[in-house]
Short mmCIF file of C-alpha atoms and ligand atoms in Angstrom, two decimals:
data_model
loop_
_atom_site.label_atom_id
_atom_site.label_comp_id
_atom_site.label_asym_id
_atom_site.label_seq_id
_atom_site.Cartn_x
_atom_site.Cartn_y
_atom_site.Cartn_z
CA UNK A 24 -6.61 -25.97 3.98
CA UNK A 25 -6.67 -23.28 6.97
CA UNK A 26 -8.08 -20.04 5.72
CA UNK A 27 -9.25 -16.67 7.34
CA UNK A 28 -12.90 -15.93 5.71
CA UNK A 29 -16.32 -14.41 5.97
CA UNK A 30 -19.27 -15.84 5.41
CA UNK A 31 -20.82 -12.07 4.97
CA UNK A 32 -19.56 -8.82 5.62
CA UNK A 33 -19.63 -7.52 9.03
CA UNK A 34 -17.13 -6.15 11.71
CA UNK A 35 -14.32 -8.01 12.27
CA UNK A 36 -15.00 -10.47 14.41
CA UNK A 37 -17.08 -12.33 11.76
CA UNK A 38 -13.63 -13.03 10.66
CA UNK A 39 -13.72 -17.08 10.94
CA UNK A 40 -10.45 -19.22 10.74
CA UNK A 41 -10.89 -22.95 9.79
CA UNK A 42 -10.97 -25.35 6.87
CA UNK A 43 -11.66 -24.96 3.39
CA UNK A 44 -11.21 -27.06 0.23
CA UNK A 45 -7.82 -26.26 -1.56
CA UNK A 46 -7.88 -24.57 -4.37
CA UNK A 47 -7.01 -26.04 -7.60
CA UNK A 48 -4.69 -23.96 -10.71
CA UNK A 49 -6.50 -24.39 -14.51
CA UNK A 50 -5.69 -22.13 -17.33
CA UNK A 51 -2.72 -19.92 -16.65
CA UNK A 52 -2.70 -20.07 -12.99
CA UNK A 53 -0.64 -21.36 -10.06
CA UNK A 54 -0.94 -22.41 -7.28
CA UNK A 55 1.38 -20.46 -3.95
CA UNK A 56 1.64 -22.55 -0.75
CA UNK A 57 1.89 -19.48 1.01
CA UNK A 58 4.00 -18.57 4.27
CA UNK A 59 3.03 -14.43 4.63
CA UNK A 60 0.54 -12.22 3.98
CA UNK A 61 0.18 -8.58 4.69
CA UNK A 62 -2.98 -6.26 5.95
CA UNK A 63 -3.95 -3.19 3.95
CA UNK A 64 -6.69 -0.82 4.93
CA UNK A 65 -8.80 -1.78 1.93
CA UNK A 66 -9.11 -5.36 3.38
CA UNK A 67 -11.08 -3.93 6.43
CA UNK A 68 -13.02 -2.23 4.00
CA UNK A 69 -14.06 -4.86 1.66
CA UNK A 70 -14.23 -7.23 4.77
CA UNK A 71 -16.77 -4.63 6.27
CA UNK A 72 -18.61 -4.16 2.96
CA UNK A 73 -18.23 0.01 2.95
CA UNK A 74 -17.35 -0.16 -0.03
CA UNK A 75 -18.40 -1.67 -3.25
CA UNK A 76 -17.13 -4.61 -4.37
CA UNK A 77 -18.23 -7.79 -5.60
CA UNK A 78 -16.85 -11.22 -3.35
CA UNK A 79 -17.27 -14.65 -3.76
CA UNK A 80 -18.77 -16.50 -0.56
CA UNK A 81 -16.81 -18.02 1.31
CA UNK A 82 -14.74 -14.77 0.59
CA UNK A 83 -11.12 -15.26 1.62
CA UNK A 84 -9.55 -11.93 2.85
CA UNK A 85 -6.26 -10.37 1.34
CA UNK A 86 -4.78 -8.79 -1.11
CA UNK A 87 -0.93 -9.65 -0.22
CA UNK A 88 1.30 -12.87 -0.42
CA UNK A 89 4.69 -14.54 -0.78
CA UNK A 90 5.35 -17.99 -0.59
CA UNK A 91 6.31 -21.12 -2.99
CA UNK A 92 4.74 -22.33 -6.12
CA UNK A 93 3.64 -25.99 -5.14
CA UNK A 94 1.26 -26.45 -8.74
CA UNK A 95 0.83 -24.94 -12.21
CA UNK A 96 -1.82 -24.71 -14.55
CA UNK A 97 -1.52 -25.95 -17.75
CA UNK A 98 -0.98 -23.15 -20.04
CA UNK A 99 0.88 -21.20 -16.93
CA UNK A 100 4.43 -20.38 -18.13
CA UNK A 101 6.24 -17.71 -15.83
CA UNK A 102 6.83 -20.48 -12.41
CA UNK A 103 7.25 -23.37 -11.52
CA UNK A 104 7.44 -25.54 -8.97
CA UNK A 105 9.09 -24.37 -6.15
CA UNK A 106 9.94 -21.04 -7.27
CA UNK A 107 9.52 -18.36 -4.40
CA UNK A 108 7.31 -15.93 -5.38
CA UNK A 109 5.22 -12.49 -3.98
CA UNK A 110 1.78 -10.69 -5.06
CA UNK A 111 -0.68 -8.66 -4.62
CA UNK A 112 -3.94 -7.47 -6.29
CA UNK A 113 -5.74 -10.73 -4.98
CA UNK A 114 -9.42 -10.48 -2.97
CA UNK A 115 -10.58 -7.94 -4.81
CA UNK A 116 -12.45 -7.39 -8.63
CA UNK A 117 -13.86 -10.86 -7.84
CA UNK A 118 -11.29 -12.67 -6.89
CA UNK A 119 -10.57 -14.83 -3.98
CA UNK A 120 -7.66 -13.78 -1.79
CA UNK A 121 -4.71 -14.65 -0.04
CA UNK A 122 -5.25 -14.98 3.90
CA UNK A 123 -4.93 -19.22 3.46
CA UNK A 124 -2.19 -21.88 3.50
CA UNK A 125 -2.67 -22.01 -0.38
CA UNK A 126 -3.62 -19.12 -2.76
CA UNK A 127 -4.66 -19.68 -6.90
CA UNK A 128 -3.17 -16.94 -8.65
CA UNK A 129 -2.72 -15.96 -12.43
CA UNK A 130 0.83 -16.32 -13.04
CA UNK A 131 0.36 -12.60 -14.67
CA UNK A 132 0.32 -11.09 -10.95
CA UNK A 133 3.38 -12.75 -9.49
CA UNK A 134 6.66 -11.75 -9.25
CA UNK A 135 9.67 -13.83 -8.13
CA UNK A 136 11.21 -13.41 -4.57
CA UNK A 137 15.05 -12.31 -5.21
CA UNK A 138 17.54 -14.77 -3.03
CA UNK A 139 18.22 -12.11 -0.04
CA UNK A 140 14.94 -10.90 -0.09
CA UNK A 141 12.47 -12.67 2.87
CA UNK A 142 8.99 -13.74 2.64
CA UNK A 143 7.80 -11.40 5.32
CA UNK A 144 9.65 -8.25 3.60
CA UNK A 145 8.15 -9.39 0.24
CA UNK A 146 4.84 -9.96 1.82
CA UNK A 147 5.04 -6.79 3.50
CA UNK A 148 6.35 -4.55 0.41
CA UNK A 149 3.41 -5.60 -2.02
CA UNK A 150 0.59 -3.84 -2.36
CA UNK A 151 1.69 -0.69 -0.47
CA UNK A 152 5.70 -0.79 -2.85
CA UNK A 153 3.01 -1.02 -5.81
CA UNK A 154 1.40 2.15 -4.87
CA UNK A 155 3.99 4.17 -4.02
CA UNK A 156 5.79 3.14 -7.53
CA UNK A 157 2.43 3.93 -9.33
CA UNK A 158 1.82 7.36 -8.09
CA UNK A 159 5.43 8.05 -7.93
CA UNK A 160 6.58 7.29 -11.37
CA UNK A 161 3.25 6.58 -13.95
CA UNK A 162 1.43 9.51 -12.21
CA UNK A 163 3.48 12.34 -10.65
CA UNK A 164 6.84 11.55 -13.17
CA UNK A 165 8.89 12.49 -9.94
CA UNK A 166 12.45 14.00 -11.26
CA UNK A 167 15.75 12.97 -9.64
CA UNK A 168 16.57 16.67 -7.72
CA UNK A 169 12.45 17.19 -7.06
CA UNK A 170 10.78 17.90 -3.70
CA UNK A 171 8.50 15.28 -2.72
CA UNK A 172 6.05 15.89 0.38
CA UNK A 173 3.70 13.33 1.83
CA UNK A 174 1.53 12.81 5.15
CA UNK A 175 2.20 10.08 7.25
CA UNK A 176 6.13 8.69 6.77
CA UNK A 177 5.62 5.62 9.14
CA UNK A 178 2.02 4.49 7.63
CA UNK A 179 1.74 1.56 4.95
CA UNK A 180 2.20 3.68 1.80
CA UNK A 181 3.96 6.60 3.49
CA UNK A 182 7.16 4.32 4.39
CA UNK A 183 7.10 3.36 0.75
CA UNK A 184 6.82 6.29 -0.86
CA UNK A 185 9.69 8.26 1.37
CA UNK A 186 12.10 5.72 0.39
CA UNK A 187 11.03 4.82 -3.31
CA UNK A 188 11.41 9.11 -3.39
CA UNK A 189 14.78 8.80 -2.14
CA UNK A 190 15.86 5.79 -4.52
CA UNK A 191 14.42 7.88 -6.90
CA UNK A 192 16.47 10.98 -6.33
CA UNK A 193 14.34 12.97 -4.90
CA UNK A 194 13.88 15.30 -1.32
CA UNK A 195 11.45 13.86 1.18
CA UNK A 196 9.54 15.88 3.31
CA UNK A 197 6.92 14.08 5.73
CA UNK A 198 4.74 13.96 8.75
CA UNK A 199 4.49 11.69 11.51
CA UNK A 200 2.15 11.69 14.58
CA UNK A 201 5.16 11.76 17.40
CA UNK A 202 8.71 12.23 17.69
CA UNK A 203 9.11 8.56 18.01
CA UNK A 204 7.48 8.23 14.80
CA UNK A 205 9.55 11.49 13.85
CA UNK A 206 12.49 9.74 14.26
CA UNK A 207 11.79 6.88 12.30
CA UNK A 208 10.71 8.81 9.14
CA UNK A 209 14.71 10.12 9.24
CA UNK A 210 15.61 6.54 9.66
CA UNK A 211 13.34 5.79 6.65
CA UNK A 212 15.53 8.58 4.65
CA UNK A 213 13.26 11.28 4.94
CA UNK A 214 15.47 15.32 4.82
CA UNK A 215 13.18 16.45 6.86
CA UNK A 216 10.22 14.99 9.22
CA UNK A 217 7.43 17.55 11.20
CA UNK A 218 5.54 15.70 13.78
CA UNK A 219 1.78 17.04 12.57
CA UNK A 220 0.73 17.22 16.29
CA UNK A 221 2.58 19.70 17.82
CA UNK A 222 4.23 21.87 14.72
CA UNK A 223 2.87 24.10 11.99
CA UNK A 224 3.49 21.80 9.12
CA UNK A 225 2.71 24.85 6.46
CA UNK A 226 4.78 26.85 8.06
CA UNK A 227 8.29 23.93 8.14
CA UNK A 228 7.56 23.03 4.96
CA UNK A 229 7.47 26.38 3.24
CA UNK A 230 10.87 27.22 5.36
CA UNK A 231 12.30 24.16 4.48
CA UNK A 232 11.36 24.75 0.17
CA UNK A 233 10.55 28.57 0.12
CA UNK A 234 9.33 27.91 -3.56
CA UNK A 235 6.83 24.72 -2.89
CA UNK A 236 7.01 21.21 -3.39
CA UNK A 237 7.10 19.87 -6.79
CA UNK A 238 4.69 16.74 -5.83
CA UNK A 239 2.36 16.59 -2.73
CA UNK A 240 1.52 12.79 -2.09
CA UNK A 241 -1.98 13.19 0.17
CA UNK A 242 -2.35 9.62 1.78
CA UNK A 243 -5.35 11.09 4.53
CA UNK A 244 -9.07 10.47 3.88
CA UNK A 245 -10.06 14.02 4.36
CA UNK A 246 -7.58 16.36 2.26
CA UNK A 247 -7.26 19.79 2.56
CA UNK A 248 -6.60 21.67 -0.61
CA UNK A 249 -6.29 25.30 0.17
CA UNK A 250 -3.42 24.07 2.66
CA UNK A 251 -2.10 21.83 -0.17
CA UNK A 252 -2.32 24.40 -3.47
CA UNK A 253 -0.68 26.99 -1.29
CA UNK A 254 2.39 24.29 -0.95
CA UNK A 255 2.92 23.38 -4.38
CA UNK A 256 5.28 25.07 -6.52
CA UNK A 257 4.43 26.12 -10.37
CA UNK A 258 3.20 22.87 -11.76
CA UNK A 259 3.37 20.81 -9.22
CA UNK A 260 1.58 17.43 -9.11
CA UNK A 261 -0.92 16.12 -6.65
CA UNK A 262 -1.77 12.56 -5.88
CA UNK A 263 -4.95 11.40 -4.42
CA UNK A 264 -5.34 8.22 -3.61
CA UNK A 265 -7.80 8.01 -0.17
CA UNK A 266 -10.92 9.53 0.98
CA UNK A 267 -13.54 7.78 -0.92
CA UNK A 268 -16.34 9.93 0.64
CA UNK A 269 -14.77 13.20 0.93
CA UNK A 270 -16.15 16.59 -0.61
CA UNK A 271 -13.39 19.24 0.50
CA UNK A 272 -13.74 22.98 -0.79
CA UNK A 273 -11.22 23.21 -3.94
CA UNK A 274 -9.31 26.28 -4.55
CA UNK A 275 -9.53 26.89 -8.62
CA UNK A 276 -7.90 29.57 -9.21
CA UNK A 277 -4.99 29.67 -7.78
CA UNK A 278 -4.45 25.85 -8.66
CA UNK A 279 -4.43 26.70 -12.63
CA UNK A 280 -2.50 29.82 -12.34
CA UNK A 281 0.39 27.52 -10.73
CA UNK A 282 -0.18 25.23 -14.27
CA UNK A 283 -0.97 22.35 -11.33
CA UNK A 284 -2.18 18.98 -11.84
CA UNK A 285 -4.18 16.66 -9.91
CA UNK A 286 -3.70 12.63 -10.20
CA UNK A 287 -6.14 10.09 -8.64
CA UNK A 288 -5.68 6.43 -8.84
CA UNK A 289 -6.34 3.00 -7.06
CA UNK A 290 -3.62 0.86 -7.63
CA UNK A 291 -6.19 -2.82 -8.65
CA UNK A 292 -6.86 -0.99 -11.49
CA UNK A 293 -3.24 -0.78 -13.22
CA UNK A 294 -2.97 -3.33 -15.44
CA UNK A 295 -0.85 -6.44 -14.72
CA UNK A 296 2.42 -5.42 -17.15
CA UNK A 297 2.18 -1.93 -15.19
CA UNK A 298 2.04 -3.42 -12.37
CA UNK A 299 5.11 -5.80 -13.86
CA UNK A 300 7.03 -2.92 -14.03
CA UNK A 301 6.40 -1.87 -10.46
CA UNK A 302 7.06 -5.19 -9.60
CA UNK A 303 10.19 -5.66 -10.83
CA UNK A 304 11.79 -1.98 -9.59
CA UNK A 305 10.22 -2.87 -5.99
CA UNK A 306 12.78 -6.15 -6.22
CA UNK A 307 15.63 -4.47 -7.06
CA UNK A 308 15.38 -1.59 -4.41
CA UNK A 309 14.43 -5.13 -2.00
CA UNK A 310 17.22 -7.04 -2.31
CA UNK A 311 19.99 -3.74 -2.50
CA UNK A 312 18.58 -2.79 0.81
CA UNK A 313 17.22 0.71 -0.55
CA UNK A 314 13.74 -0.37 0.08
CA UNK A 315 13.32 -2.08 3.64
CA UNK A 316 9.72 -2.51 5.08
CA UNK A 317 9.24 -1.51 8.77
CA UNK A 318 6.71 -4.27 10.05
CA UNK A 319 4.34 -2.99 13.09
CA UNK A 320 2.97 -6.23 14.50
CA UNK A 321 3.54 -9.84 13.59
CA UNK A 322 0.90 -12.67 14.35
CA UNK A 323 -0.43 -16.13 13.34
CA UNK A 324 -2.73 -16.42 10.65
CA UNK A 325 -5.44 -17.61 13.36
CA UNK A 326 -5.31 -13.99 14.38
CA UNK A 327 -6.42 -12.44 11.46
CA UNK A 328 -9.27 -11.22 13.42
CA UNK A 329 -7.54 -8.86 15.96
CA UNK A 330 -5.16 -8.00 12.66
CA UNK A 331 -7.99 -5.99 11.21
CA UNK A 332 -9.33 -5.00 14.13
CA UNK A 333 -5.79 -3.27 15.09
CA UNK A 334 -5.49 -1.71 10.79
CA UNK A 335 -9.00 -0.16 11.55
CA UNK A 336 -8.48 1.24 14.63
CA UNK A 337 -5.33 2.75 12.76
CA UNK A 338 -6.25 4.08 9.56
CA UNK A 339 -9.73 4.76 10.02
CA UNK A 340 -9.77 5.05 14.16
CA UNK A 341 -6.13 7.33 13.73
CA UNK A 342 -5.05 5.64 17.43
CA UNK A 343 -1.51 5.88 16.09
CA UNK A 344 -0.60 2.35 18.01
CA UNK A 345 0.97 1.17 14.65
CA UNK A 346 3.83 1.55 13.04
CA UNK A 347 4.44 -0.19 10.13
CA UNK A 348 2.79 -3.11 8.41
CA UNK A 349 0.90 -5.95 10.08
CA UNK A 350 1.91 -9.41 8.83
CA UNK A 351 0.44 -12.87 9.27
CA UNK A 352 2.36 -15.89 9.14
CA UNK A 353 0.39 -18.50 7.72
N1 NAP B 17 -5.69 4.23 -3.99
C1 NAP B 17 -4.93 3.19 -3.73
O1 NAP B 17 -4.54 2.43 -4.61
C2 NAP B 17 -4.55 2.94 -2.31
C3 NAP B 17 -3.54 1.99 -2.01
C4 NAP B 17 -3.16 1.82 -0.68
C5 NAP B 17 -3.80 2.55 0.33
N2 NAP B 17 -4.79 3.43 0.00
C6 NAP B 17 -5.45 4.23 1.05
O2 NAP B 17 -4.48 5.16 1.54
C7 NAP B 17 -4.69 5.41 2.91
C8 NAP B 17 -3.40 5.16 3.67
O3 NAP B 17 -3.10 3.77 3.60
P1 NAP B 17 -1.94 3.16 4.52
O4 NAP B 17 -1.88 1.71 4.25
O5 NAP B 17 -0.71 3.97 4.36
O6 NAP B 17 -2.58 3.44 5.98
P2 NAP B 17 -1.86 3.53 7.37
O7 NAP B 17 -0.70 2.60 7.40
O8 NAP B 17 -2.94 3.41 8.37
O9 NAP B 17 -1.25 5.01 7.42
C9 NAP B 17 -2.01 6.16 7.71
C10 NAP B 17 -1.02 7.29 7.97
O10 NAP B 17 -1.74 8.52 8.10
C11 NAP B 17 -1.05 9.30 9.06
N3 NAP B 17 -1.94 10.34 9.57
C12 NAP B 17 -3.12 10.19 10.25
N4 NAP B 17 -3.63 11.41 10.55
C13 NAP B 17 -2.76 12.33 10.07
C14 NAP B 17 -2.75 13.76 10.04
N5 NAP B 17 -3.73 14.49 10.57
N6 NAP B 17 -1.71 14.38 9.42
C15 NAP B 17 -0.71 13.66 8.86
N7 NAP B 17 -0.68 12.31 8.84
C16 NAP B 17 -1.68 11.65 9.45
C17 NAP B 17 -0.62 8.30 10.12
O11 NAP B 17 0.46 8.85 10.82
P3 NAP B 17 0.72 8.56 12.42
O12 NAP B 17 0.66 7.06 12.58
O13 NAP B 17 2.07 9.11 12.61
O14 NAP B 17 -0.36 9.29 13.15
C18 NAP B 17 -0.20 7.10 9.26
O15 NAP B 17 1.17 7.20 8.91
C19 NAP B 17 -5.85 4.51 3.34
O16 NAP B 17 -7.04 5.27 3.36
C20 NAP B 17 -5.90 3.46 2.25
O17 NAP B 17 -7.18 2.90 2.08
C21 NAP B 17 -5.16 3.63 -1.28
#
């Protein structure tokens, strides 16, 4: 089969597209003959080995992928053949990923691919709709009537969690890095969208909810807490969920006397039935329309190269040439 791998990790261009053997399902996996997969940020990371995580050589890239079940394993009981079906979770823990015409999966980490529902949006929606639904409901117990605030509206996890917030109930505040971008956040649902460049987001923000925002979603790598505390209201909630090597001041005291807490998570570590349950919300809000993916760039599968190359020089190199997810077509 054609597959985008690494031999050893390096920059991207050590990304090499060509043949390896197909993969065969045992135990309780199956097998996907897939048609999309998605980019996340962490790809580029494992792919560039700056962070720590164990890969099998030949390591196939990717976490993301929808396409059909062409083979089962023999004690695999949730598909078969032919079924559509979407996941995430893959390439990382140990595990092979997805960036090939066919992926192995455990049936435990696939979800089914609802009728009106494409393989691109399902593709697109995975890891990033399981995120947003973990920090949003497990973590931060966001309240129908609650004000939501995170960075970035038009990014990967910021498009999901503006619209999961709305789905859920909630007000959206965000940030986006022009009025372009601006514009498209309000498209996306958000009430009310600052571009961070040229406004005083503190400032709109504490207009906008004079008494705080009950959950602050931080999705930058470098957070700024005395700017955040000072937003939230009594007992609000703050996710963190970026910024691996980051070592900001912390304000203590006036984050207890609010009754605030703090939640940190990385989404490959909730277990498969919580990730079930993300799953299975992120369908329903897919296929009623609540939920639609904006998609940045589409390209071949032979391109995974320049797909990294263009996620890195985004979330790590801030360019702010993307908006929306990158997907491959395999
Ligand atoms: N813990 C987990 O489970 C988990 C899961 C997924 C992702 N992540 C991490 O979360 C981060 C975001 O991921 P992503 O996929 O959403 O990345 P992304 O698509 O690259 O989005 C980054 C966002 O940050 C915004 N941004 C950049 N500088 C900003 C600033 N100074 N103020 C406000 N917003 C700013 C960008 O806005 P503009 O484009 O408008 O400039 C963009 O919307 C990455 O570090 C990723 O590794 C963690």
């Amino acid at each position: 089969m054609k597959a985008a791998y690494i031999q050893k990790t390096g920059p991207a261009d050590s990304i090499q597209f060509g043949d390896l053997p197909t993969p065969q399902p045992t135990g309780t996996e199956v097998r996907v003959r897939v048609t999309q997969v998605a980019v996340n940020p962490i790809d580029t990371y494992i792919r560039a080995g700056t962070i720590p995580m164990p890969i099998p050589l030949p390591y196939i890239l990717g976490c993301d992928l929808a396409g059909v079940v062409d083979a089962v394993g023999p004690q695999a009981t949730r598909f078969a053949v032919g079924d559509r079906v979407w996941g995430t979770n893959q390439g990382l823990l140990g595990r092979q990923g997805t960036f090939a015409e066919y992926a192995v999966v455990d049936d435990d980490w696939l979800y089914p691919i609802t009728n009106d529902v494409s393989d691109e949006q399902a593709a697109a929606a995975a890891l990033v709709g399981i995120t947003a639904h973990l920090g949003l409901v497990r973590d931060a117990k966001l309240q129908p009537g609650e004000i939501l605030f995170i960075n970035g509206g038009t990014g990967g996890v910021g498009s999901m969690v503006v619209q999961m917030a709305k789905a859920l109930g909630a007000t959206v505040i965000t940030t986006a890095g022009s009025d372009a971008k601006v514009a498209r956040c309000r498209e996306l649902g958000a009430d009310l969208a600052i571009n961070y460049k040229t406004e005083d987001v503190a400032q709109q923000v504490l207009k906008f909810a004079p008494g705080g925002v009950n959950v602050f979603w931080e999705t930058l790598r470098e957070p700024d807490f005395d700017r955040t505390v000072s937003l939230l209201a009594e007992r609000g909630r703050m996710i963190l969920m970026a910024g691996r090597d980051a070592r900001p001041p912390f304000p203590v005291g006036p984050f207890y006397l609010k009754g605030c807490t703090l939640h940190g998570f990385v989404m490959f570590k909730a277990t498969a039935a919580e990730q079930r349950s993300c799953a299975e919300d992120l369908n329903r809000w897919l296929s009623s329309g609540q939920i639609r993916v904006p998609i940045g760039e589409r390209m071949p599968l032979s391109q995974a190269a320049a797909a990294h190359q263009l996620q890195e020089e985004n979330t790590v190199g801030k360019q702010g040439t993307l908006s929306g997810k990158i997907v491959l077509a395999v």
